CSV table of C-alpha atoms and ligand atoms in Angstrom, one decimal:
chain,number,residue,atom,x,y,z
A,1,MET,CA,0.0,0.1,-0.1
A,2,ALA,CA,0.9,3.6,-0.4
A,3,THR,CA,3.3,5.0,2.1
A,4,GLU,CA,2.8,8.8,3.2
A,5,THR,CA,3.5,11.1,0.4
A,6,GLU,CA,6.9,12.9,0.6
A,7,THR,CA,7.1,16.3,-0.9
A,8,ALA,CA,10.1,17.0,-3.1
A,9,GLU,CA,11.7,19.1,-0.3
A,10,ASN,CA,11.9,16.1,2.0
A,11,VAL,CA,13.0,13.5,-0.4
A,12,GLN,CA,16.5,12.6,0.2
A,13,GLN,CA,18.8,12.1,-2.8
A,14,PRO,CA,18.3,8.5,-3.2
A,15,ALA,CA,20.3,5.9,-4.9
A,16,SER,CA,20.0,6.3,-8.8
A,17,PHE,CA,20.8,4.5,-11.9
A,18,LEU,CA,22.9,7.6,-12.9
A,19,GLN,CA,25.5,6.3,-10.5
A,20,LEU,CA,25.7,2.8,-12.3
A,21,PRO,CA,28.3,1.8,-15.0
A,22,THR,CA,25.4,1.5,-17.6
A,23,ALA,CA,25.7,4.7,-19.5
A,24,GLY,CA,24.9,4.1,-23.1
A,25,ALA,CA,23.6,0.8,-22.8
A,26,VAL,CA,21.2,-0.2,-25.7
A,27,ILE,CA,17.7,-0.9,-24.2
A,28,ARG,CA,15.5,-3.1,-26.3
A,29,HIS,CA,12.6,-3.8,-23.8
A,30,LEU,CA,10.8,-1.3,-21.7
A,31,TYR,CA,8.1,-2.0,-19.0
A,32,VAL,CA,5.7,0.9,-17.9
A,33,HIS,CA,3.8,0.3,-14.6
A,34,ILE,CA,0.4,2.2,-14.4
A,35,PRO,CA,-0.7,1.4,-10.8
A,36,PHE,CA,-4.5,2.4,-11.1
A,37,CYS,CA,-7.5,0.0,-10.8
A,38,ALA,CA,-11.1,0.7,-10.7
A,39,ARG,CA,-11.5,-1.9,-8.0
A,40,ILE,CA,-8.9,-3.9,-6.0
A,41,CYS,CA,-9.1,-7.6,-6.4
A,42,PRO,CA,-8.6,-9.6,-3.1
A,43,TYR,CA,-5.9,-12.0,-4.5
A,44,CYS,CA,-3.7,-9.4,-6.2
A,45,ALA,CA,-0.2,-8.5,-4.8
A,46,PHE,CA,0.9,-6.2,-7.6
A,47,TYR,CA,1.3,-2.5,-6.8
A,48,LYS,CA,-1.9,-0.9,-7.5
A,49,GLU,CA,-4.2,1.7,-6.0
A,50,ARG,CA,-7.6,3.2,-6.7
A,51,ALA,CA,-6.9,6.3,-8.7
A,52,ASP,CA,-7.3,9.9,-7.3
A,53,PRO,CA,-8.6,11.9,-10.4
A,54,ALA,CA,-6.7,14.9,-8.9
A,55,GLN,CA,-3.3,12.9,-9.2
A,56,THR,CA,-3.5,11.0,-12.5
A,57,GLN,CA,-2.5,13.6,-15.1
A,58,ARG,CA,0.4,14.7,-12.8
A,59,PHE,CA,1.3,11.0,-12.6
A,60,CYS,CA,1.3,10.8,-16.5
A,61,GLU,CA,3.6,13.7,-16.6
A,62,ALA,CA,6.0,12.1,-14.2
A,63,LEU,CA,6.1,9.0,-16.5
A,64,LEU,CA,7.2,11.2,-19.4
A,65,GLY,CA,9.6,13.0,-17.2
A,66,GLU,CA,11.2,9.7,-16.3
A,67,LEU,CA,11.4,8.5,-19.9
A,68,LYS,CA,13.1,11.7,-20.8
A,69,LYS,CA,15.7,11.1,-18.1
A,70,LEU,CA,16.3,7.6,-19.1
A,71,SER,CA,16.7,8.5,-22.7
A,72,LYS,CA,19.6,10.8,-21.7
A,73,HIS,CA,21.4,7.9,-19.9
A,74,PHE,CA,20.7,5.0,-22.2
A,75,ARG,CA,20.0,4.3,-25.9
A,76,LEU,CA,16.5,3.5,-26.0
A,77,GLU,CA,15.5,1.6,-29.2
A,78,PRO,CA,13.1,-0.7,-27.9
A,79,GLU,CA,11.9,-3.7,-29.9
A,80,THR,CA,9.0,-4.3,-27.1
A,81,ILE,CA,7.1,-1.9,-25.0
A,82,PHE,CA,4.7,-3.4,-22.2
A,83,PHE,CA,2.2,-1.2,-20.3
A,84,GLY,CA,1.2,-3.3,-17.2
A,85,GLY,CA,-0.1,-2.7,-14.1
A,86,GLY,CA,-2.5,-2.3,-12.2
A,87,THR,CA,-4.6,-1.5,-15.1
A,88,PRO,CA,-3.3,0.7,-17.9
A,89,THR,CA,-6.9,1.3,-19.3
A,90,ALA,CA,-8.0,2.6,-16.0
A,91,LEU,CA,-6.5,5.8,-17.4
A,92,SER,CA,-8.9,8.0,-19.4
A,93,THR,CA,-8.6,7.9,-23.0
A,94,ASP,CA,-7.2,11.3,-23.2
A,95,GLN,CA,-4.6,10.4,-20.5
A,96,LEU,CA,-3.4,7.3,-22.2
A,97,GLY,CA,-3.3,9.3,-25.6
A,98,PHE,CA,-1.0,11.8,-23.7
A,99,VAL,CA,1.1,9.2,-22.5
A,100,LEU,CA,1.4,7.2,-25.8
A,101,ASP,CA,2.1,10.3,-27.8
A,102,GLY,CA,5.0,11.1,-25.3
A,103,PHE,CA,6.4,7.8,-25.9
A,104,ARG,CA,6.2,8.2,-29.7
A,105,GLU,CA,7.9,11.6,-29.5
A,106,ASP,CA,10.9,10.6,-27.3
A,107,LEU,CA,11.6,7.2,-28.7
A,108,ASP,CA,13.2,5.6,-31.7
A,109,LEU,CA,10.4,3.3,-32.6
A,110,SER,CA,12.0,1.9,-35.9
A,111,ARG,CA,12.6,-1.5,-34.4
A,112,LEU,CA,9.5,-1.8,-32.4
A,113,ALA,CA,7.9,-5.2,-32.9
A,114,GLU,CA,5.2,-5.4,-30.2
A,115,TRP,CA,3.7,-2.8,-28.0
A,116,THR,CA,1.3,-4.3,-25.5
A,117,ILE,CA,-1.3,-3.0,-23.1
A,118,GLU,CA,-2.9,-4.7,-20.2
A,119,ALA,CA,-6.7,-4.0,-20.1
A,120,ASN,CA,-9.7,-5.0,-18.0
A,121,PRO,CA,-13.0,-5.8,-19.4
A,122,GLY,CA,-15.0,-2.8,-18.0
A,123,SER,CA,-12.4,-0.3,-18.8
A,124,VAL,CA,-12.2,-0.8,-22.6
A,125,SER,CA,-14.5,1.5,-24.8
A,126,PRO,CA,-14.6,1.5,-28.7
A,127,ARG,CA,-13.1,5.2,-28.4
A,128,LYS,CA,-10.2,4.0,-26.2
A,129,ALA,CA,-9.6,0.7,-28.3
A,130,ASN,CA,-9.6,2.8,-31.5
A,131,MET,CA,-7.1,5.4,-30.0
A,132,LEU,CA,-4.7,2.6,-28.9
A,133,LYS,CA,-4.7,1.2,-32.2
A,134,ALA,CA,-4.1,4.5,-34.0
A,135,LEU,CA,-1.3,5.4,-31.6
A,136,GLY,CA,0.7,2.1,-32.3
A,137,VAL,CA,-0.3,-0.5,-29.7
A,138,THR,CA,-0.2,-3.9,-31.5
A,139,ARG,CA,-1.2,-6.3,-28.6
A,140,ILE,CA,-3.8,-6.2,-25.9
A,141,SER,CA,-3.8,-8.6,-22.9
A,142,LEU,CA,-7.2,-8.6,-21.6
A,143,GLY,CA,-8.0,-9.9,-17.9
A,144,VAL,CA,-11.0,-12.2,-18.3
A,145,GLN,CA,-9.9,-14.6,-15.4
A,146,SER,CA,-13.1,-16.8,-15.8
A,147,TRP,CA,-16.2,-17.0,-17.7
A,148,ASP,CA,-18.2,-18.1,-14.5
A,149,ASP,CA,-20.0,-15.2,-13.1
A,150,ALA,CA,-20.2,-16.7,-9.6
A,151,LEU,CA,-16.3,-17.2,-9.6
A,152,LEU,CA,-15.8,-13.6,-10.9
A,153,SER,CA,-17.8,-12.3,-8.0
A,154,ILE,CA,-15.7,-14.3,-5.6
A,155,LEU,CA,-12.6,-12.9,-7.3
A,156,GLY,CA,-13.9,-9.5,-6.7
A,157,ARG,CA,-13.8,-8.5,-10.3
A,158,GLU,CA,-15.6,-5.3,-11.6
A,159,HIS,CA,-16.8,-7.1,-14.8
A,160,ASN,CA,-19.1,-10.1,-15.5
A,161,SER,CA,-18.7,-12.7,-18.3
A,162,ALA,CA,-20.9,-10.9,-20.8
A,163,GLN,CA,-18.8,-7.7,-20.4
A,164,ALA,CA,-15.6,-9.6,-20.8
A,165,GLU,CA,-16.8,-11.1,-24.3
A,166,ALA,CA,-18.1,-7.7,-25.4
A,167,SER,CA,-14.7,-6.0,-24.7
A,168,PHE,CA,-12.9,-8.8,-26.7
A,169,ARG,CA,-15.2,-8.1,-29.5
A,170,MET,CA,-14.7,-4.4,-29.2
A,171,LEU,CA,-11.0,-5.0,-29.6
A,172,ARG,CA,-11.2,-7.1,-32.6
A,173,GLU,CA,-13.5,-4.4,-34.1
A,174,ALA,CA,-10.9,-1.9,-33.3
A,175,GLY,CA,-8.5,-4.0,-35.5
A,176,PHE,CA,-6.4,-5.7,-32.9
A,177,LYS,CA,-4.9,-8.8,-34.6
A,178,ASN,CA,-3.0,-9.9,-31.4
A,179,VAL,CA,-5.2,-10.4,-28.3
A,180,SER,CA,-4.2,-12.4,-25.3
A,181,LEU,CA,-6.7,-13.5,-22.6
A,182,ASP,CA,-5.7,-14.0,-19.1
A,183,LEU,CA,-7.2,-16.7,-17.1
A,184,MET,CA,-6.8,-18.1,-13.5
A,185,PHE,CA,-7.5,-21.6,-12.3
A,186,GLY,CA,-7.6,-23.3,-8.9
A,187,LEU,CA,-10.0,-20.7,-7.7
A,188,PRO,CA,-11.9,-21.2,-4.5
A,189,GLY,CA,-14.7,-23.8,-5.2
A,190,GLN,CA,-13.8,-24.1,-8.7
A,191,THR,CA,-14.2,-27.6,-10.2
A,192,PRO,CA,-12.1,-29.1,-13.0
A,193,ALA,CA,-15.4,-29.2,-15.1
A,194,GLN,CA,-15.8,-25.5,-14.6
A,195,TRP,CA,-12.3,-24.8,-15.7
A,196,GLU,CA,-12.7,-27.0,-18.7
A,197,ASP,CA,-15.7,-25.0,-19.7
A,198,THR,CA,-13.9,-21.7,-19.1
A,199,LEU,CA,-11.0,-23.1,-21.5
A,200,LEU,CA,-13.6,-24.2,-24.1
A,201,ARG,CA,-15.3,-20.9,-24.1
A,202,THR,CA,-12.1,-19.1,-24.3
A,203,VAL,CA,-11.0,-21.0,-27.5
A,204,SER,CA,-14.4,-20.6,-29.1
A,205,LEU,CA,-13.5,-16.9,-29.3
A,206,ALA,CA,-10.1,-17.8,-31.0
A,207,PRO,CA,-7.9,-15.2,-29.1
A,208,ASP,CA,-4.3,-15.3,-30.4
A,209,HIS,CA,-2.6,-16.0,-26.9
A,210,ILE,CA,-3.8,-17.3,-23.6
A,211,SER,CA,-2.2,-16.8,-20.2
A,212,ALA,CA,-3.4,-19.6,-17.7
A,213,TYR,CA,-2.3,-18.9,-14.2
A,214,CYS,CA,-2.7,-21.2,-11.1
A,215,LEU,CA,-4.0,-18.8,-8.3
A,216,THR,CA,-1.4,-18.0,-5.9
A,217,TYR,CA,-2.4,-17.1,-2.4
A,218,GLU,CA,-0.1,-14.1,-2.1
A,219,GLU,CA,0.9,-12.8,1.3
A,220,ASP,CA,-0.7,-9.4,2.3
A,221,THR,CA,-3.9,-10.2,0.4
A,222,GLU,CA,-7.4,-10.9,1.6
A,223,PHE,CA,-7.3,-14.4,-0.1
A,224,PHE,CA,-4.1,-15.2,1.8
A,225,LEU,CA,-5.8,-14.4,5.2
A,226,ARG,CA,-8.8,-16.5,4.1
A,227,GLN,CA,-6.4,-19.4,3.4
A,228,THR,CA,-4.7,-19.0,6.7
A,229,ARG,CA,-8.2,-19.1,8.4
A,230,ARG,CA,-9.0,-22.3,6.2
A,231,GLU,CA,-11.8,-20.6,4.5
A,232,TYR,CA,-10.0,-21.3,1.2
A,233,ARG,CA,-7.8,-24.3,0.4
A,234,SER,CA,-5.2,-24.7,-2.3
A,235,GLU,CA,-4.8,-28.5,-3.0
A,236,ILE,CA,-1.6,-29.5,-4.9
A,237,GLU,CA,-3.1,-32.4,-6.6
A,238,THR,CA,-6.2,-30.6,-7.8
A,239,ASP,CA,-3.9,-27.9,-9.2
A,240,ALA,CA,-2.0,-30.5,-11.1
A,241,ALA,CA,-5.4,-31.7,-12.6
A,242,PHE,CA,-6.4,-28.2,-13.6
A,243,PHE,CA,-3.1,-27.9,-15.2
A,244,GLU,CA,-3.2,-31.0,-17.2
A,245,THR,CA,-6.6,-29.8,-18.4
A,246,SER,CA,-5.2,-26.6,-19.6
A,247,MET,CA,-2.4,-28.4,-21.6
A,248,ARG,CA,-5.0,-30.9,-23.1
A,249,VAL,CA,-7.6,-28.5,-24.1
A,250,LEU,CA,-5.4,-25.6,-25.3
A,251,GLU,CA,-2.9,-27.9,-27.4
A,252,ALA,CA,-6.0,-29.7,-29.0
A,253,ALA,CA,-7.3,-26.2,-30.0
A,254,GLY,CA,-3.9,-25.2,-31.7
A,255,TYR,CA,-2.2,-23.3,-28.8
A,256,GLU,CA,1.3,-24.3,-28.2
A,257,GLN,CA,2.4,-24.2,-24.5
A,258,TYR,CA,5.7,-22.1,-24.9
A,259,GLU,CA,6.0,-21.4,-21.3
A,260,ILE,CA,4.4,-22.9,-18.2
A,261,SER,CA,1.6,-20.5,-18.1
A,262,ASN,CA,1.5,-19.2,-21.7
A,263,TYR,CA,0.0,-20.8,-25.0
A,264,ALA,CA,-0.1,-19.3,-28.3
A,265,ARG,CA,-0.9,-19.7,-31.8
A,266,ALA,CA,2.0,-20.0,-34.1
A,267,GLY,CA,3.7,-16.6,-34.2
A,268,TYR,CA,1.9,-15.1,-31.4
A,269,GLU,CA,4.3,-15.9,-28.6
A,270,SER,CA,4.9,-12.5,-26.4
A,271,VAL,CA,8.0,-11.0,-27.8
A,272,HIS,CA,8.4,-8.9,-24.7
A,273,ASN,CA,8.2,-11.9,-22.3
A,274,ARG,CA,10.6,-14.0,-24.4
A,275,GLY,CA,13.2,-11.3,-24.0
A,276,TYR,CA,12.6,-11.2,-20.1
A,277,TRP,CA,12.7,-14.9,-19.8
A,278,SER,CA,16.0,-15.1,-22.0
A,279,GLY,CA,17.5,-12.5,-19.4
A,280,ALA,CA,17.7,-9.8,-21.8
A,281,ASP,CA,18.2,-6.3,-20.2
A,282,TYR,CA,15.1,-4.2,-19.7
A,283,LEU,CA,14.1,-0.9,-18.2
A,284,GLY,CA,11.0,-0.3,-15.9
A,285,ILE,CA,9.4,3.1,-15.9
A,286,GLY,CA,6.7,4.0,-13.2
A,287,PRO,CA,6.3,3.1,-9.5
A,288,SER,CA,7.4,-0.2,-8.2
A,289,ALA,CA,8.9,-1.0,-11.7
A,290,PHE,CA,12.2,-3.0,-11.8
A,291,SER,CA,15.0,-2.4,-14.3
A,292,THR,CA,17.9,-4.9,-15.1
A,293,VAL,CA,20.8,-3.7,-17.0
A,294,GLY,CA,24.0,-5.9,-17.1
A,295,THR,CA,24.8,-6.8,-13.4
A,296,GLU,CA,22.7,-4.0,-11.9
A,297,ARG,CA,19.0,-4.3,-10.9
A,298,TRP,CA,17.2,-1.5,-9.4
A,299,GLN,CA,13.5,-0.7,-8.3
A,300,ASN,CA,11.4,2.6,-8.3
A,301,VAL,CA,9.7,3.6,-5.2
A,302,CYS,CA,6.2,1.8,-4.8
A,303,ASP,CA,3.9,4.8,-4.3
A,304,TYR,CA,2.7,6.7,-7.2
A,305,ARG,CA,2.3,10.1,-5.4
A,306,ASN,CA,5.9,9.7,-4.0
A,307,TYR,CA,7.1,8.7,-7.5
A,308,SER,CA,5.5,11.8,-9.2
A,309,ASP,CA,7.0,14.1,-6.5
A,310,ARG,CA,10.4,12.7,-6.9
A,311,VAL,CA,10.4,12.7,-10.8
A,312,LEU,CA,8.9,16.1,-11.2
A,313,GLY,CA,11.1,17.6,-8.5
A,314,GLY,CA,14.2,16.3,-10.4
A,315,TYR,CA,15.0,13.5,-8.1
A,316,SER,CA,15.6,9.8,-8.9
A,317,ALA,CA,12.6,7.4,-8.4
A,318,VAL,CA,15.1,4.6,-7.5
A,319,VAL,CA,15.0,3.4,-4.0
A,320,SER,CA,17.0,0.2,-4.1
A,321,ILE,CA,19.9,-1.1,-6.3
A,322,GLU,CA,21.1,-4.7,-6.4
A,323,LYS,CA,24.3,-6.1,-7.9
A,324,LEU,CA,23.7,-9.3,-9.7
A,325,THR,CA,26.6,-11.8,-9.6
A,326,PRO,CA,27.3,-14.0,-12.4
A,327,SER,CA,26.0,-16.9,-10.3
A,328,ILE,CA,22.6,-15.0,-9.5
A,329,LYS,CA,22.3,-14.3,-13.1
A,330,ARG,CA,22.8,-17.8,-14.3
A,331,SER,CA,20.4,-19.2,-11.6
A,332,GLU,CA,17.6,-16.8,-12.9
A,333,GLN,CA,18.3,-17.7,-16.6
A,334,ILE,CA,18.1,-21.4,-15.6
A,335,ALA,CA,14.8,-20.9,-13.6
A,336,LEU,CA,13.3,-18.8,-16.3
A,337,GLY,CA,14.6,-20.7,-19.3
A,338,LEU,CA,13.4,-24.2,-18.0
A,339,ARG,CA,9.9,-22.9,-17.9
A,340,THR,CA,9.9,-22.3,-21.6
A,341,ARG,CA,9.8,-24.6,-24.4
A,342,TRP,CA,13.3,-23.9,-25.5
A,343,GLY,CA,14.7,-24.9,-22.3
A,344,VAL,CA,18.5,-24.2,-21.4
A,345,PRO,CA,21.7,-24.9,-22.9
A,346,ALA,CA,22.9,-28.5,-21.9
A,347,GLU,CA,26.1,-27.1,-20.5
A,348,TRP,CA,24.3,-24.9,-17.9
A,349,LEU,CA,22.9,-27.8,-16.2
A,350,ARG,CA,25.7,-30.2,-16.9
A,351,GLU,CA,27.7,-28.0,-14.3
A,352,LYS,CA,25.4,-29.5,-11.8
A,353,ASN,CA,25.0,-33.3,-10.9
A,354,GLN,CA,21.1,-34.0,-11.1
A,355,CYS,CA,20.7,-33.8,-14.8
A,356,GLU,CA,20.7,-37.6,-15.7
A,357,GLU,CA,18.6,-38.3,-12.7
A,358,PHE,CA,15.9,-35.9,-13.9
A,359,VAL,CA,16.1,-37.5,-17.5
A,360,THR,CA,15.8,-40.8,-16.0
A,361,LEU,CA,12.6,-39.8,-14.1
A,362,GLY,CA,11.1,-38.5,-17.0
A,363,LEU,CA,11.0,-34.8,-16.0
A,364,LEU,CA,13.9,-33.5,-18.3
A,365,ARG,CA,14.7,-34.4,-22.0
A,366,HIS,CA,17.6,-33.6,-24.4
A,367,GLU,CA,16.7,-31.7,-27.4
A,368,GLU,CA,19.8,-31.1,-29.6
A,369,SER,CA,22.0,-29.2,-27.2
A,370,ARG,CA,19.5,-28.0,-24.7
A,371,PHE,CA,17.6,-29.6,-21.8
A,372,VAL,CA,13.9,-29.0,-21.9
A,373,LEU,CA,11.1,-30.0,-19.6
A,374,THR,CA,8.8,-33.0,-20.4
A,375,GLN,CA,5.1,-32.8,-20.1
A,376,LYS,CA,5.6,-34.4,-16.6
A,377,GLY,CA,8.3,-32.1,-15.9
A,378,ARG,CA,6.1,-29.1,-16.7
A,379,LEU,CA,3.9,-30.2,-13.8
A,380,LEU,CA,7.0,-29.9,-11.4
A,381,ALA,CA,8.7,-27.0,-13.1
A,382,ASP,CA,9.5,-25.0,-10.0
A,383,SER,CA,11.0,-28.2,-8.0
A,384,VAL,CA,13.1,-29.2,-11.1
A,385,ALA,CA,14.4,-25.7,-11.3
A,386,GLU,CA,15.1,-25.5,-7.6
A,387,ALA,CA,17.6,-28.6,-8.0
A,388,PHE,CA,19.8,-26.4,-10.2
A,389,ILE,CA,20.0,-23.0,-8.7
B,401,LIG,C1,-0.8,-7.4,-13.7
B,401,LIG,S1,-2.1,-8.5,-13.5
B,401,LIG,C2,-3.4,-7.5,-13.9
B,401,LIG,C3,-3.9,-7.1,-15.3
B,401,LIG,C4,-5.4,-6.6,-15.1
B,401,LIG,N1,-5.3,-5.5,-14.2
B,401,LIG,C5,-6.4,-7.6,-14.6
B,401,LIG,O1,-6.5,-7.9,-13.5
B,401,LIG,O2,-6.9,-8.0,-15.6
B,401,LIG,C6,-1.8,-9.7,-14.8
B,401,LIG,C7,-2.6,-11.0,-14.5
B,401,LIG,O3,-1.9,-11.6,-13.4
B,401,LIG,C8,-2.8,-12.7,-12.9
B,401,LIG,N2,-2.8,-12.7,-11.4
B,401,LIG,C9,-2.9,-11.6,-10.7
B,401,LIG,N3,-2.8,-12.0,-9.4
B,401,LIG,C10,-2.6,-13.4,-9.4
B,401,LIG,C11,-2.6,-14.4,-8.4
B,401,LIG,N4,-2.6,-13.9,-7.1
B,401,LIG,N5,-2.5,-15.7,-8.7
B,401,LIG,C12,-2.3,-15.9,-10.0
B,401,LIG,N6,-2.4,-15.0,-11.0
B,401,LIG,C13,-2.7,-13.8,-10.8
B,401,LIG,C14,-4.2,-12.2,-13.6
B,401,LIG,O4,-4.5,-13.4,-14.4
B,401,LIG,C15,-4.0,-11.0,-14.1
B,401,LIG,O5,-4.7,-10.9,-15.4
B,402,LIG,S1,-5.9,-8.2,-10.4
B,402,LIG,FE1,-5.8,-6.5,-12.0
B,402,LIG,S2,-7.6,-5.3,-11.6
B,402,LIG,FE2,-7.4,-6.6,-9.8
B,402,LIG,S3,-6.3,-5.4,-8.4
B,402,LIG,FE3,-4.7,-6.6,-9.5
B,402,LIG,S4,-4.0,-5.2,-11.0
B,402,LIG,FE4,-6.0,-4.5,-10.4
């Protein structure tokens, strides 16, 4: 949650990326965090707040201020831009237009292959969708979560299934050829049959990409509290059944599982996420956003008012900097790479001993010069990765 707002006067000069040996680095991936939501979902641990309309335009100006500052220090030539949140479409059409115009003015977009915006059903309108399309957004990630209205209500969503379907159609009508739908499974009281229905209704709409996440009971959320009070339960065996259902239904419908939680029609894998999973450098803009360049990782302040005060007052938004050792970097690359269908170079795992054991157990397989998780291995991806990091 937000901490008390600091004014520019009382902000100490904090740690800054300007002190890092990263000057001139070429950046191909940008993440932009928009922390506003119309309603706060009881399971969500991302940094987000209900928007204060008196602050949002100022926040948009701060985003462009941070972009300008970053563009003086780095060579920003993005192949991908990802506006996430929170809910970027919680901004008004005019505010989104203002931010997107600023990005188009300040960036060299000649290499841009993908510009994604996360959207919630309920905050998409034909005018907003047309404006996003006109300003160069190429991909929308729409948070449907479920097609079951009773489950949507348990999730505290602001929309019902009919509104989600109408939003999807609105995006298609605006001309978006790359639309991804986010779904969650393992929800309180959800049966595998309900999950299968949600998957089937999803594929009947023919989105280009589907993210299917197992509900995590994140600390500091209402769902976590309910779980500790035993009102909600997460059962590993049922989660595995949900996960197997996802793989079966989505693959039969022509979606390839290219990462544990992500499925795409051929050619529609997320370029941004692939960059992140392969360990590429990226810059994060906005409150709470992380950046990683070379062996440096830093994070911006997790409070959008404080963030705006800092940036507009000429101060750094960075509140922490971490040095990544080669061993930390390699461990992260193994953990992220193993979750993808491309796996990791065999020599990264051979340095460790457990490799052949996992092959014998049927969890890993050799594919040319790489190790890739088998279908059985994908059910235990985190445990397999843990053995190597
Ligand atoms: C940044 S979030 C939010 C995007 C958008 N605001 C929304 O809610 O639709 C991206 C996705 O993360 C997933 N997610 C959020 N909290 C989760 C949790 N506790 N467990 C599993 N998935 C979660 C949801 O599927 C969500 O669409
Ligand atoms: S899940 Fe999405 S809409 Fe719900 S609180 Fe989190 S970011 Fe906001």
